[in-house]
Amino acid sequence: MAQDVKKLFFELLQVSMGTLECVERGPSPEEWKTFYEWAKTQQVEGVGYHGVERLFEFGLRAPQDVSIDWMSEAEMIREQNQQTKQPRVAQYYPETLRDLRQRSADDDGTSQTLDVQQLYRLSQQGRLNMRLLMDYCYVLRATKGRYEKLKAGGVGALLLGTVGQRRFAHGLTWLLHEALALEPEFMQWKPLETEGRYLLADMFGEHSSWQRMVHRMKYLAF
């Protein structure tokens, strides 16, 4: 998938989050459809639709069928969140997005222990997605980038057990900045673009099982 289309999708999410005013260019009808499908598979339908609404004022509108379907999904997510208790991680979201955060089975595992090691395990299982990245991005912003140190009891050096985990942490940092515009002052590790691009492609289903196995063996990820 063309990188510029992904970049435009990330810009839509940044508009949703309020870190970007408008996308660089208006998406084509086919790109809007792609964004809707990505929002579903990446579990950011509700939050993503907030960006769709914000773009209305710039005259940028998704095709009617896409817009109606997306709005319906977002309203279902909002109603579900308003009727039941949300996981703890939702408290880090701004009020405008809290009810639009999509739930998933991963909430049980991340509501109390959302950290790099948890994200690493989910990545190894092929379950890393934009919703989880957004969760972690909001946690880092709320704690001013000190979240891992706070969880470790104030330990200065943030140590991860394997080469694969450390490489993942650096790649994750690049991905958070590239996709969600995480500010440098909230980064806990130096960004590593090569690993970040690997994670990005893996999240979007662009790797074969063989490619994932080779990558794990190369960086001692087992």
PDB file of C-alpha atoms in Angstrom:
ATOM      1  CA  MET A   1       0.000   0.000   0.000  1.00  0.00           C
ATOM      2  CA  ALA A   2       1.370   3.422  -0.975  1.00  0.00           C
ATOM      3  CA  GLN A   3       3.086   5.185   1.904  1.00  0.00           C
ATOM      4  CA  ASP A   4       1.470   8.532   1.087  1.00  0.00           C
ATOM      5  CA  VAL A   5      -1.992   7.005   1.621  1.00  0.00           C
ATOM      6  CA  LYS A   6      -0.937   5.705   5.034  1.00  0.00           C
ATOM      7  CA  LYS A   7       0.487   9.133   5.826  1.00  0.00           C
ATOM      8  CA  LEU A   8      -2.874  10.691   4.967  1.00  0.00           C
ATOM      9  CA  PHE A   9      -4.628   8.161   7.208  1.00  0.00           C
ATOM     10  CA  PHE A  10      -2.295   9.060  10.058  1.00  0.00           C
ATOM     11  CA  GLU A  11      -3.044  12.725   9.455  1.00  0.00           C
ATOM     12  CA  LEU A  12      -6.754  11.952   9.790  1.00  0.00           C
ATOM     13  CA  LEU A  13      -6.076  10.343  13.182  1.00  0.00           C
ATOM     14  CA  GLN A  14      -4.003  13.346  14.238  1.00  0.00           C
ATOM     15  CA  VAL A  15      -6.907  15.615  13.272  1.00  0.00           C
ATOM     16  CA  SER A  16      -9.103  13.406  15.461  1.00  0.00           C
ATOM     17  CA  MET A  17      -6.667  13.770  18.357  1.00  0.00           C
ATOM     18  CA  GLY A  18      -6.404  17.533  17.921  1.00  0.00           C
ATOM     19  CA  THR A  19      -2.683  17.598  17.150  1.00  0.00           C
ATOM     20  CA  LEU A  20      -3.257  18.573  13.515  1.00  0.00           C
ATOM     21  CA  GLU A  21      -5.777  21.053  12.144  1.00  0.00           C
ATOM     22  CA  CYS A  22      -6.313  19.567   8.684  1.00  0.00           C
ATOM     23  CA  VAL A  23      -4.961  16.885   6.363  1.00  0.00           C
ATOM     24  CA  GLU A  24      -2.434  17.823   3.694  1.00  0.00           C
ATOM     25  CA  ARG A  25      -4.836  17.134   0.831  1.00  0.00           C
ATOM     26  CA  GLY A  26      -8.366  15.926   0.281  1.00  0.00           C
ATOM     27  CA  PRO A  27      -8.638  12.128   0.066  1.00  0.00           C
ATOM     28  CA  SER A  28     -10.100  10.547  -3.054  1.00  0.00           C
ATOM     29  CA  PRO A  29     -13.333   8.517  -2.760  1.00  0.00           C
ATOM     30  CA  GLU A  30     -11.327   5.293  -2.898  1.00  0.00           C
ATOM     31  CA  GLU A  31      -8.952   6.550  -0.207  1.00  0.00           C
ATOM     32  CA  TRP A  32     -11.899   7.377   2.068  1.00  0.00           C
ATOM     33  CA  LYS A  33     -13.098   3.784   1.667  1.00  0.00           C
ATOM     34  CA  THR A  34      -9.607   2.536   2.470  1.00  0.00           C
ATOM     35  CA  PHE A  35      -9.470   4.745   5.573  1.00  0.00           C
ATOM     36  CA  TYR A  36     -12.782   3.341   6.792  1.00  0.00           C
ATOM     37  CA  GLU A  37     -11.556  -0.243   6.336  1.00  0.00           C
ATOM     38  CA  TRP A  38      -8.279   0.565   8.074  1.00  0.00           C
ATOM     39  CA  ALA A  39     -10.126   2.261  10.940  1.00  0.00           C
ATOM     40  CA  LYS A  40     -12.124  -0.942  11.449  1.00  0.00           C
ATOM     41  CA  THR A  41      -9.168  -3.325  11.318  1.00  0.00           C
ATOM     42  CA  GLN A  42      -7.015  -1.017  13.469  1.00  0.00           C
ATOM     43  CA  GLN A  43      -9.855  -0.544  16.001  1.00  0.00           C
ATOM     44  CA  VAL A  44     -10.012   3.254  15.711  1.00  0.00           C
ATOM     45  CA  GLU A  45     -13.434   3.586  14.069  1.00  0.00           C
ATOM     46  CA  GLY A  46     -14.894   5.856  16.728  1.00  0.00           C
ATOM     47  CA  VAL A  47     -11.891   8.101  17.189  1.00  0.00           C
ATOM     48  CA  GLY A  48     -11.316   8.194  13.442  1.00  0.00           C
ATOM     49  CA  TYR A  49     -14.856   9.394  12.787  1.00  0.00           C
ATOM     50  CA  HIS A  50     -14.240  12.368  15.052  1.00  0.00           C
ATOM     51  CA  GLY A  51     -11.588  13.423  12.534  1.00  0.00           C
ATOM     52  CA  VAL A  52     -14.030  12.885   9.672  1.00  0.00           C
ATOM     53  CA  GLU A  53     -16.429  15.290  11.382  1.00  0.00           C
ATOM     54  CA  ARG A  54     -13.710  17.867  12.011  1.00  0.00           C
ATOM     55  CA  LEU A  55     -12.817  17.883   8.323  1.00  0.00           C
ATOM     56  CA  PHE A  56     -16.380  18.903   7.393  1.00  0.00           C
ATOM     57  CA  GLU A  57     -15.530  22.535   8.159  1.00  0.00           C
ATOM     58  CA  PHE A  58     -12.785  22.405   5.524  1.00  0.00           C
ATOM     59  CA  GLY A  59     -15.190  21.074   2.916  1.00  0.00           C
ATOM     60  CA  LEU A  60     -13.631  17.617   2.968  1.00  0.00           C
ATOM     61  CA  ARG A  61     -16.289  14.909   3.039  1.00  0.00           C
ATOM     62  CA  ALA A  62     -16.212  11.160   2.653  1.00  0.00           C
ATOM     63  CA  PRO A  63     -18.588   9.581   0.100  1.00  0.00           C
ATOM     64  CA  GLN A  64     -22.109   9.434   1.524  1.00  0.00           C
ATOM     65  CA  ASP A  65     -22.221   5.651   1.889  1.00  0.00           C
ATOM     66  CA  VAL A  66     -18.882   5.593   3.697  1.00  0.00           C
ATOM     67  CA  SER A  67     -19.850   8.518   5.911  1.00  0.00           C
ATOM     68  CA  ILE A  68     -23.178   6.962   6.935  1.00  0.00           C
ATOM     69  CA  ASP A  69     -21.644   3.574   7.728  1.00  0.00           C
ATOM     70  CA  TRP A  70     -18.775   5.185   9.655  1.00  0.00           C
ATOM     71  CA  MET A  71     -21.133   7.419  11.634  1.00  0.00           C
ATOM     72  CA  SER A  72     -23.327   4.444  12.549  1.00  0.00           C
ATOM     73  CA  GLU A  73     -20.341   2.478  13.838  1.00  0.00           C
ATOM     74  CA  ALA A  74     -19.086   5.463  15.835  1.00  0.00           C
ATOM     75  CA  GLU A  75     -22.494   5.954  17.462  1.00  0.00           C
ATOM     76  CA  MET A  76     -22.659   2.273  18.411  1.00  0.00           C
ATOM     77  CA  ILE A  77     -19.245   2.575  20.075  1.00  0.00           C
ATOM     78  CA  ARG A  78     -20.342   5.742  21.894  1.00  0.00           C
ATOM     79  CA  GLU A  79     -23.517   4.132  23.211  1.00  0.00           C
ATOM     80  CA  GLN A  80     -21.683   1.037  24.416  1.00  0.00           C
ATOM     81  CA  ASN A  81     -19.123   3.129  26.286  1.00  0.00           C
ATOM     82  CA  GLN A  82     -21.799   5.263  27.895  1.00  0.00           C
ATOM     83  CA  GLN A  83     -23.698   2.231  29.135  1.00  0.00           C
ATOM     84  CA  THR A  84     -20.828   0.249  30.655  1.00  0.00           C
ATOM     85  CA  LYS A  85     -17.731   0.969  32.712  1.00  0.00           C
ATOM     86  CA  GLN A  86     -14.711   1.787  30.580  1.00  0.00           C
ATOM     87  CA  PRO A  87     -11.227   0.329  31.144  1.00  0.00           C
ATOM     88  CA  ARG A  88      -8.781   2.366  33.169  1.00  0.00           C
ATOM     89  CA  VAL A  89      -6.674   3.370  30.155  1.00  0.00           C
ATOM     90  CA  ALA A  90      -9.639   5.342  28.766  1.00  0.00           C
ATOM     91  CA  GLN A  91      -9.143   7.958  31.504  1.00  0.00           C
ATOM     92  CA  TYR A  92      -6.060   9.205  29.648  1.00  0.00           C
ATOM     93  CA  TYR A  93      -8.119  10.141  26.591  1.00  0.00           C
ATOM     94  CA  PRO A  94      -9.529  13.665  26.280  1.00  0.00           C
ATOM     95  CA  GLU A  95     -13.211  13.897  27.136  1.00  0.00           C
ATOM     96  CA  THR A  96     -14.169  14.461  23.490  1.00  0.00           C
ATOM     97  CA  LEU A  97     -12.720  11.055  22.523  1.00  0.00           C
ATOM     98  CA  ARG A  98     -13.267   8.951  25.640  1.00  0.00           C
ATOM     99  CA  ASP A  99     -16.652   7.598  24.562  1.00  0.00           C
ATOM    100  CA  LEU A 100     -15.347   6.948  21.042  1.00  0.00           C
ATOM    101  CA  ARG A 101     -12.497   4.688  22.096  1.00  0.00           C
ATOM    102  CA  GLN A 102     -13.189   1.235  20.725  1.00  0.00           C
ATOM    103  CA  ARG A 103     -13.163  -1.668  23.137  1.00  0.00           C
ATOM    104  CA  SER A 104     -11.539  -5.023  22.471  1.00  0.00           C
ATOM    105  CA  ALA A 105     -10.563  -8.261  24.170  1.00  0.00           C
ATOM    106  CA  ASP A 106      -7.133  -6.719  24.787  1.00  0.00           C
ATOM    107  CA  ASP A 107      -8.630  -4.278  27.283  1.00  0.00           C
ATOM    108  CA  ASP A 108      -8.574  -6.963  29.971  1.00  0.00           C
ATOM    109  CA  GLY A 109      -4.831  -7.335  29.542  1.00  0.00           C
ATOM    110  CA  THR A 110      -3.889  -3.690  29.092  1.00  0.00           C
ATOM    111  CA  SER A 111      -6.208  -1.803  31.445  1.00  0.00           C
ATOM    112  CA  GLN A 112      -3.737  -2.232  34.311  1.00  0.00           C
ATOM    113  CA  THR A 113      -0.445  -3.170  32.648  1.00  0.00           C
ATOM    114  CA  LEU A 114      -0.140  -1.096  29.488  1.00  0.00           C
ATOM    115  CA  ASP A 115       3.595  -0.797  28.955  1.00  0.00           C
ATOM    116  CA  VAL A 116       6.234  -1.564  26.368  1.00  0.00           C
ATOM    117  CA  GLN A 117       6.613  -5.181  27.434  1.00  0.00           C
ATOM    118  CA  GLN A 118       2.866  -5.733  27.145  1.00  0.00           C
ATOM    119  CA  LEU A 119       2.835  -4.114  23.697  1.00  0.00           C
ATOM    120  CA  TYR A 120       5.823  -6.239  22.717  1.00  0.00           C
ATOM    121  CA  ARG A 121       3.972  -9.442  23.656  1.00  0.00           C
ATOM    122  CA  LEU A 122       0.910  -8.329  21.686  1.00  0.00           C
ATOM    123  CA  SER A 123       3.152  -7.552  18.729  1.00  0.00           C
ATOM    124  CA  GLN A 124       4.653 -11.033  18.844  1.00  0.00           C
ATOM    125  CA  GLN A 125       1.105 -12.417  18.733  1.00  0.00           C
ATOM    126  CA  GLY A 126       0.220 -10.254  15.723  1.00  0.00           C
ATOM    127  CA  ARG A 127      -2.210  -8.147  17.768  1.00  0.00           C
ATOM    128  CA  LEU A 128      -0.534  -4.741  17.796  1.00  0.00           C
ATOM    129  CA  ASN A 129      -2.778  -2.084  16.244  1.00  0.00           C
ATOM    130  CA  MET A 130      -3.396   1.660  16.080  1.00  0.00           C
ATOM    131  CA  ARG A 131      -5.838   1.593  19.003  1.00  0.00           C
ATOM    132  CA  LEU A 132      -3.145   0.213  21.292  1.00  0.00           C
ATOM    133  CA  LEU A 133      -0.632   2.761  19.996  1.00  0.00           C
ATOM    134  CA  MET A 134      -3.133   5.525  20.659  1.00  0.00           C
ATOM    135  CA  ASP A 135      -3.708   4.222  24.191  1.00  0.00           C
ATOM    136  CA  TYR A 136       0.012   4.287  24.881  1.00  0.00           C
ATOM    137  CA  CYS A 137       0.477   7.688  23.236  1.00  0.00           C
ATOM    138  CA  TYR A 138      -2.112   9.229  25.557  1.00  0.00           C
ATOM    139  CA  VAL A 139      -0.551   7.522  28.574  1.00  0.00           C
ATOM    140  CA  LEU A 140       2.872   8.963  27.700  1.00  0.00           C
ATOM    141  CA  ARG A 141       1.469  12.448  27.208  1.00  0.00           C
ATOM    142  CA  ALA A 142      -0.458  12.322  30.482  1.00  0.00           C
ATOM    143  CA  THR A 143       2.619  11.209  32.427  1.00  0.00           C
ATOM    144  CA  LYS A 144       4.979  13.509  30.484  1.00  0.00           C
ATOM    145  CA  GLY A 145       6.945  10.541  29.156  1.00  0.00           C
ATOM    146  CA  ARG A 146       7.720   9.128  32.606  1.00  0.00           C
ATOM    147  CA  TYR A 147       5.252   6.242  32.562  1.00  0.00           C
ATOM    148  CA  GLU A 148       7.750   3.368  32.342  1.00  0.00           C
ATOM    149  CA  LYS A 149       9.899   4.875  35.082  1.00  0.00           C
ATOM    150  CA  LEU A 150       6.858   5.378  37.307  1.00  0.00           C
ATOM    151  CA  LYS A 151       5.818   1.758  36.835  1.00  0.00           C
ATOM    152  CA  ALA A 152       9.370   0.629  37.639  1.00  0.00           C
ATOM    153  CA  GLY A 153       9.365   2.581  40.899  1.00  0.00           C
ATOM    154  CA  GLY A 154      11.489   5.439  39.640  1.00  0.00           C
ATOM    155  CA  VAL A 155      14.295   3.339  38.213  1.00  0.00           C
ATOM    156  CA  GLY A 156      16.444   5.608  36.057  1.00  0.00           C
ATOM    157  CA  ALA A 157      17.510   3.097  33.427  1.00  0.00           C
ATOM    158  CA  LEU A 158      14.627   1.503  31.560  1.00  0.00           C
ATOM    159  CA  LEU A 159      15.888  -2.013  31.000  1.00  0.00           C
ATOM    160  CA  LEU A 160      14.238  -4.541  28.701  1.00  0.00           C
ATOM    161  CA  GLY A 161      15.161  -8.184  28.774  1.00  0.00           C
ATOM    162  CA  THR A 162      16.124  -9.067  25.204  1.00  0.00           C
ATOM    163  CA  VAL A 163      17.613  -7.520  22.100  1.00  0.00           C
ATOM    164  CA  GLY A 164      14.217  -7.950  20.452  1.00  0.00           C
ATOM    165  CA  GLN A 165      12.421  -6.070  23.234  1.00  0.00           C
ATOM    166  CA  ARG A 166      14.872  -3.191  23.157  1.00  0.00           C
ATOM    167  CA  ARG A 167      14.712  -2.949  19.389  1.00  0.00           C
ATOM    168  CA  PHE A 168      10.918  -3.030  19.588  1.00  0.00           C
ATOM    169  CA  ALA A 169      10.918  -0.138  22.068  1.00  0.00           C
ATOM    170  CA  HIS A 170      13.009   2.020  19.738  1.00  0.00           C
ATOM    171  CA  GLY A 171      10.856   1.077  16.732  1.00  0.00           C
ATOM    172  CA  LEU A 172       7.680   1.751  18.692  1.00  0.00           C
ATOM    173  CA  THR A 173       8.950   5.226  19.516  1.00  0.00           C
ATOM    174  CA  TRP A 174       9.498   6.001  15.821  1.00  0.00           C
ATOM    175  CA  LEU A 175       6.034   4.663  14.985  1.00  0.00           C
ATOM    176  CA  LEU A 176       4.341   6.735  17.697  1.00  0.00           C
ATOM    177  CA  HIS A 177       5.979   9.856  16.305  1.00  0.00           C
ATOM    178  CA  GLU A 178       5.313   9.009  12.654  1.00  0.00           C
ATOM    179  CA  ALA A 179       1.695   7.940  13.036  1.00  0.00           C
ATOM    180  CA  LEU A 180       0.428   9.923  16.026  1.00  0.00           C
ATOM    181  CA  ALA A 181       2.916  12.813  16.241  1.00  0.00           C
ATOM    182  CA  LEU A 182       4.207  11.930  19.702  1.00  0.00           C
ATOM    183  CA  GLU A 183       6.328  14.854  20.826  1.00  0.00           C
ATOM    184  CA  PRO A 184      10.092  14.289  21.349  1.00  0.00           C
ATOM    185  CA  GLU A 185       9.898  15.390  24.990  1.00  0.00           C
ATOM    186  CA  PHE A 186       7.664  12.404  25.744  1.00  0.00           C
ATOM    187  CA  MET A 187       9.888   9.805  24.078  1.00  0.00           C
ATOM    188  CA  GLN A 188      11.611   7.321  26.357  1.00  0.00           C
ATOM    189  CA  TRP A 189      13.819   5.736  23.722  1.00  0.00           C
ATOM    190  CA  LYS A 190      15.609   6.992  20.634  1.00  0.00           C
ATOM    191  CA  PRO A 191      13.473   6.351  17.524  1.00  0.00           C
ATOM    192  CA  LEU A 192      14.631   3.578  15.199  1.00  0.00           C
ATOM    193  CA  GLU A 193      13.078   3.983  11.765  1.00  0.00           C
ATOM    194  CA  THR A 194      14.002   0.588  10.327  1.00  0.00           C
ATOM    195  CA  GLU A 195      12.251  -1.280  13.151  1.00  0.00           C
ATOM    196  CA  GLY A 196       9.400   1.219  13.163  1.00  0.00           C
ATOM    197  CA  ARG A 197       8.727   0.601   9.491  1.00  0.00           C
ATOM    198  CA  TYR A 198       8.819  -3.145  10.102  1.00  0.00           C
ATOM    199  CA  LEU A 199       6.210  -2.782  12.866  1.00  0.00           C
ATOM    200  CA  LEU A 200       4.078  -0.550  10.676  1.00  0.00           C
ATOM    201  CA  ALA A 201       4.082  -3.013   7.771  1.00  0.00           C
ATOM    202  CA  ASP A 202       3.344  -5.884  10.156  1.00  0.00           C
ATOM    203  CA  MET A 203       0.371  -4.036  11.669  1.00  0.00           C
ATOM    204  CA  PHE A 204      -1.101  -3.579   8.211  1.00  0.00           C
ATOM    205  CA  GLY A 205      -0.692  -7.247   7.300  1.00  0.00           C
ATOM    206  CA  GLU A 206       2.119  -6.804   4.792  1.00  0.00           C
ATOM    207  CA  HIS A 207       4.420  -9.543   6.111  1.00  0.00           C
ATOM    208  CA  SER A 208       4.273 -13.265   5.501  1.00  0.00           C
ATOM    209  CA  SER A 209       4.719 -15.768   8.317  1.00  0.00           C
ATOM    210  CA  TRP A 210       8.192 -16.485   6.928  1.00  0.00           C
ATOM    211  CA  GLN A 211       9.191 -12.804   7.080  1.00  0.00           C
ATOM    212  CA  ARG A 212       8.034 -12.558  10.684  1.00  0.00           C
ATOM    213  CA  MET A 213       9.941 -15.691  11.640  1.00  0.00           C
ATOM    214  CA  VAL A 214      13.153 -14.436  10.016  1.00  0.00           C
ATOM    215  CA  HIS A 215      12.804 -11.115  11.824  1.00  0.00           C
ATOM    216  CA  ARG A 216      12.321 -12.822  15.194  1.00  0.00           C
ATOM    217  CA  MET A 217      15.328 -15.065  14.684  1.00  0.00           C
ATOM    218  CA  LYS A 218      17.495 -12.172  13.561  1.00  0.00           C
ATOM    219  CA  TYR A 219      16.785 -10.122  16.660  1.00  0.00           C
ATOM    220  CA  LEU A 220      16.518 -12.939  19.227  1.00  0.00           C
ATOM    221  CA  ALA A 221      12.845 -12.222  19.799  1.00  0.00           C
ATOM    222  CA  PHE A 222      11.825 -15.684  20.983  1.00  0.00           C
TER     223      PHE A 222
END
